[in-house]
mmCIF file of C-alpha atoms in Angstrom:
data_model
loop_
_atom_site.group_PDB
_atom_site.id
_atom_site.type_symbol
_atom_site.label_atom_id
_atom_site.label_comp_id
_atom_site.label_asym_id
_atom_site.label_seq_id
_atom_site.Cartn_x
_atom_site.Cartn_y
_atom_site.Cartn_z
ATOM 1 C CA MET A 102 201.240 -23.092 -83.294
ATOM 2 C CA SER A 103 199.777 -25.357 -80.312
ATOM 3 C CA LEU A 104 197.010 -24.389 -78.033
ATOM 4 C CA TYR A 105 198.436 -26.564 -75.133
ATOM 5 C CA PRO A 106 201.954 -26.538 -73.989
ATOM 6 C CA PRO A 107 203.821 -30.259 -73.642
ATOM 7 C CA PRO A 108 203.600 -31.642 -70.226
ATOM 8 C CA HIS A 109 206.387 -31.553 -69.309
ATOM 9 C CA GLU A 110 210.827 -31.144 -71.482
ATOM 10 C CA SER A 111 211.336 -34.103 -71.071
ATOM 11 C CA TYR A 112 208.038 -36.245 -73.075
ATOM 12 C CA TYR A 113 209.403 -35.139 -76.137
ATOM 13 C CA PRO A 114 212.901 -36.626 -78.257
ATOM 14 C CA PRO A 115 215.642 -33.562 -77.866
ATOM 15 C CA SER A 116 215.654 -32.718 -81.972
ATOM 16 C CA PRO A 117 218.535 -34.438 -83.174
ATOM 17 C CA PRO A 118 222.194 -32.700 -83.359
ATOM 18 C CA GLY A 119 222.838 -31.688 -87.083
ATOM 19 C CA PRO A 120 222.833 -27.925 -88.503
ATOM 20 C CA GLU A 121 220.721 -25.555 -87.652
ATOM 21 C CA PRO A 122 217.935 -25.087 -90.831
ATOM 22 C CA THR A 123 218.666 -21.930 -92.714
ATOM 23 C CA SER A 124 215.967 -21.501 -94.806
ATOM 24 C CA PRO A 125 212.333 -23.267 -95.131
ATOM 25 C CA GLN A 126 213.864 -25.610 -98.316
ATOM 26 C CA SER A 127 216.265 -26.357 -95.608
ATOM 27 C CA ILE A 128 214.371 -27.275 -92.995
ATOM 28 C CA ARG A 129 212.075 -30.058 -95.493
ATOM 29 C CA ASN A 130 215.268 -31.175 -96.314
ATOM 30 C CA SER A 131 215.830 -31.336 -92.417
ATOM 31 C CA PRO A 132 214.343 -35.473 -91.255
ATOM 32 C CA GLU A 133 212.804 -34.521 -88.282
ATOM 33 C CA PHE A 134 210.366 -32.018 -91.527
ATOM 34 C CA ARG A 135 210.615 -35.598 -93.199
ATOM 35 C CA SER A 136 210.217 -37.829 -90.369
ATOM 36 C CA MET A 137 207.317 -34.596 -89.279
ATOM 37 C CA ARG A 138 205.294 -34.722 -92.414
ATOM 38 C CA GLY A 139 205.500 -39.156 -93.088
ATOM 39 C CA ALA A 140 203.622 -39.125 -89.323
ATOM 40 C CA GLN A 141 200.786 -36.561 -90.386
ATOM 41 C CA ARG A 142 199.987 -38.165 -93.319
ATOM 42 C CA SER A 143 200.125 -41.618 -91.864
ATOM 43 C CA PHE A 144 198.335 -41.082 -89.014
ATOM 44 C CA GLY A 145 195.487 -39.769 -91.570
ATOM 45 C CA THR A 146 195.640 -42.028 -94.247
ATOM 46 C CA ALA A 147 194.614 -44.502 -91.912
ATOM 47 C CA ALA A 148 191.823 -41.856 -90.404
ATOM 48 C CA THR A 149 190.283 -40.771 -93.734
ATOM 49 C CA LEU A 150 190.075 -44.531 -94.542
ATOM 50 C CA VAL A 151 188.147 -45.349 -91.240
ATOM 51 C CA SER A 152 185.621 -42.691 -91.989
ATOM 52 C CA VAL A 153 184.773 -43.581 -95.947
ATOM 53 C CA GLY A 154 185.198 -47.304 -94.776
ATOM 54 C CA GLY A 155 182.224 -46.331 -91.965
ATOM 55 C CA PHE A 156 180.564 -44.428 -94.619
ATOM 56 C CA LEU A 157 180.681 -46.997 -97.423
ATOM 57 C CA THR A 158 179.609 -49.959 -95.317
ATOM 58 C CA TYR A 159 176.684 -47.637 -94.455
ATOM 59 C CA VAL A 160 176.240 -46.984 -97.626
ATOM 60 C CA LEU A 161 176.210 -50.740 -98.826
ATOM 61 C CA LEU A 162 173.860 -52.050 -96.369
ATOM 62 C CA SER A 163 171.347 -49.338 -96.477
ATOM 63 C CA GLY A 164 172.004 -50.903 -100.649
ATOM 64 C CA PHE A 165 172.666 -54.452 -100.704
ATOM 65 C CA ALA A 166 170.636 -55.594 -97.001
ATOM 66 C CA PRO A 167 167.444 -53.491 -96.273
ATOM 67 C CA GLY A 168 165.146 -56.576 -94.152
ATOM 68 C CA MET A 169 169.182 -56.408 -92.022
ATOM 69 C CA MET A 170 168.955 -52.428 -91.488
ATOM 70 C CA ASN A 171 164.796 -52.737 -91.818
ATOM 71 C CA GLN A 172 165.031 -54.085 -88.631
ATOM 72 C CA PRO A 173 163.761 -52.641 -85.270
ATOM 73 C CA LEU A 174 165.948 -52.202 -81.834
ATOM 74 C CA ALA A 175 163.844 -50.306 -79.963
ATOM 75 C CA GLY A 176 160.025 -48.876 -80.969
ATOM 76 C CA HIS A 177 160.782 -47.155 -83.392
ATOM 77 C CA LEU A 178 165.187 -46.924 -84.299
ATOM 78 C CA THR A 179 165.872 -49.482 -86.518
ATOM 79 C CA ILE A 180 168.903 -51.007 -86.820
ATOM 80 C CA GLY A 181 169.703 -48.844 -89.527
ATOM 81 C CA LEU A 182 168.865 -44.825 -87.959
ATOM 82 C CA ALA A 183 170.958 -45.988 -84.950
ATOM 83 C CA LEU A 184 173.783 -47.310 -87.711
ATOM 84 C CA GLY A 185 173.683 -44.142 -89.289
ATOM 85 C CA LEU A 186 173.296 -42.146 -86.187
ATOM 86 C CA CYS A 187 176.765 -44.087 -85.436
ATOM 87 C CA GLN A 188 177.829 -42.577 -88.535
ATOM 88 C CA PHE A 189 179.002 -38.916 -86.297
ATOM 89 C CA LEU A 190 179.818 -40.835 -83.669
ATOM 90 C CA LEU A 191 182.288 -42.676 -86.059
ATOM 91 C CA MET A 192 183.025 -39.030 -87.200
ATOM 92 C CA ALA A 193 183.716 -37.538 -83.606
ATOM 93 C CA VAL A 194 186.131 -39.922 -82.491
ATOM 94 C CA THR A 195 188.356 -39.672 -85.248
ATOM 95 C CA ILE A 196 188.119 -36.108 -85.542
ATOM 96 C CA TRP A 197 189.601 -36.597 -80.919
ATOM 97 C CA LEU A 198 191.815 -38.666 -82.652
ATOM 98 C CA TYR A 199 193.937 -37.158 -85.067
ATOM 99 C CA VAL A 200 194.639 -33.266 -82.838
ATOM 100 C CA ARG A 201 194.620 -35.343 -79.872
ATOM 101 C CA TYR A 202 196.980 -37.179 -82.213
ATOM 102 C CA MET A 203 199.197 -34.331 -83.347
ATOM 103 C CA ARG A 204 199.349 -32.224 -80.756
ATOM 104 C CA ARG A 205 201.218 -34.751 -79.550
ATOM 105 C CA ARG A 206 203.342 -36.144 -82.308
ATOM 106 C CA VAL A 207 203.773 -33.469 -85.163
ATOM 107 C CA ASP A 208 202.604 -29.800 -83.475
ATOM 108 C CA PRO A 209 205.795 -30.032 -80.821
ATOM 109 C CA VAL A 210 208.184 -30.991 -84.002
ATOM 110 C CA ALA A 211 206.738 -28.280 -86.252
ATOM 111 C CA ASP A 212 207.276 -25.387 -83.834
ATOM 112 C CA ARG A 213 210.339 -27.011 -82.624
ATOM 113 C CA LEU A 214 211.662 -25.813 -86.662
ATOM 114 C CA ARG A 215 209.572 -23.116 -86.265
ATOM 115 C CA ALA A 216 211.547 -21.667 -83.717
ATOM 116 C CA GLN A 217 214.916 -22.570 -84.516
ATOM 117 C CA LEU A 218 213.958 -21.062 -88.894
ATOM 118 C CA HIS A 219 212.982 -18.447 -86.759
ATOM 119 C CA GLU A 220 215.782 -17.743 -84.313
ATOM 120 C CA THR A 221 218.547 -18.236 -87.370
ATOM 121 C CA ARG A 222 216.170 -15.427 -89.601
ATOM 122 C CA ALA A 223 216.488 -13.408 -86.722
ATOM 123 C CA ARG A 224 220.044 -14.081 -85.938
ATOM 124 C CA ALA A 225 221.004 -12.956 -89.637
ATOM 125 C CA GLN A 226 219.025 -10.300 -90.031
ATOM 126 C CA SER A 227 220.166 -8.722 -86.979
ATOM 127 C CA LEU A 228 223.903 -9.577 -88.326
ATOM 128 C CA ALA A 229 222.790 -7.812 -91.201
ATOM 129 C CA GLN A 230 221.938 -4.725 -89.945
ATOM 130 C CA ALA A 231 225.091 -4.647 -87.573
ATOM 131 C CA GLN A 232 227.237 -4.392 -91.226
ATOM 132 C CA ALA A 233 225.073 -2.606 -92.857
ATOM 133 C CA GLN A 234 225.941 -0.593 -89.338
ATOM 134 C CA GLN A 235 229.160 -0.473 -89.877
ATOM 135 C CA GLY A 236 229.055 0.071 -93.753
ATOM 136 C CA ARG A 237 227.465 2.921 -92.759
ATOM 137 C CA THR A 238 230.184 4.636 -90.604
ATOM 138 C CA ALA A 239 232.490 2.864 -93.661
ATOM 139 C CA ALA A 240 230.538 5.624 -96.539
ATOM 140 C CA GLU A 241 230.348 8.756 -93.979
ATOM 141 C CA ARG A 242 233.922 8.673 -92.565
ATOM 142 C CA ARG A 243 235.140 8.427 -96.706
ATOM 143 C CA PHE A 244 232.143 11.132 -98.472
ATOM 144 C CA GLY A 245 232.166 13.061 -95.449
ATOM 145 C CA THR A 246 232.037 16.750 -96.351
ATOM 146 C CA TRP A 247 230.341 17.268 -100.116
#
């Protein structure tokens, strides 16, 4: 569940009309779930490629361009040290963008699907309890004596 509520109700597109999901399997097969997973995968893949690409670039520069990496920028700060410190900044920005994207695009859909599933399960459970209660009263009438 997201810690941050949506800005307003009209911010997110409404869920598409169709049968209400009744089980985790039906949710997995729904187009809304598939689009949510696709959005999560595509952004996750891009974020991973940017992060790994930044680290790989740093390692390759360290190995194949040591002269450039040893150039001083200011005092004892070299280009290599500055790029190494920029790795922390790259990771922080990547994580921030990933969390922001998930909160805006994926979490609302996941929350909506989860609420539909819980609502459907609660309805089915209350219906089953009502049927069981009716069944007990009929059974009590039939087998009321010892």
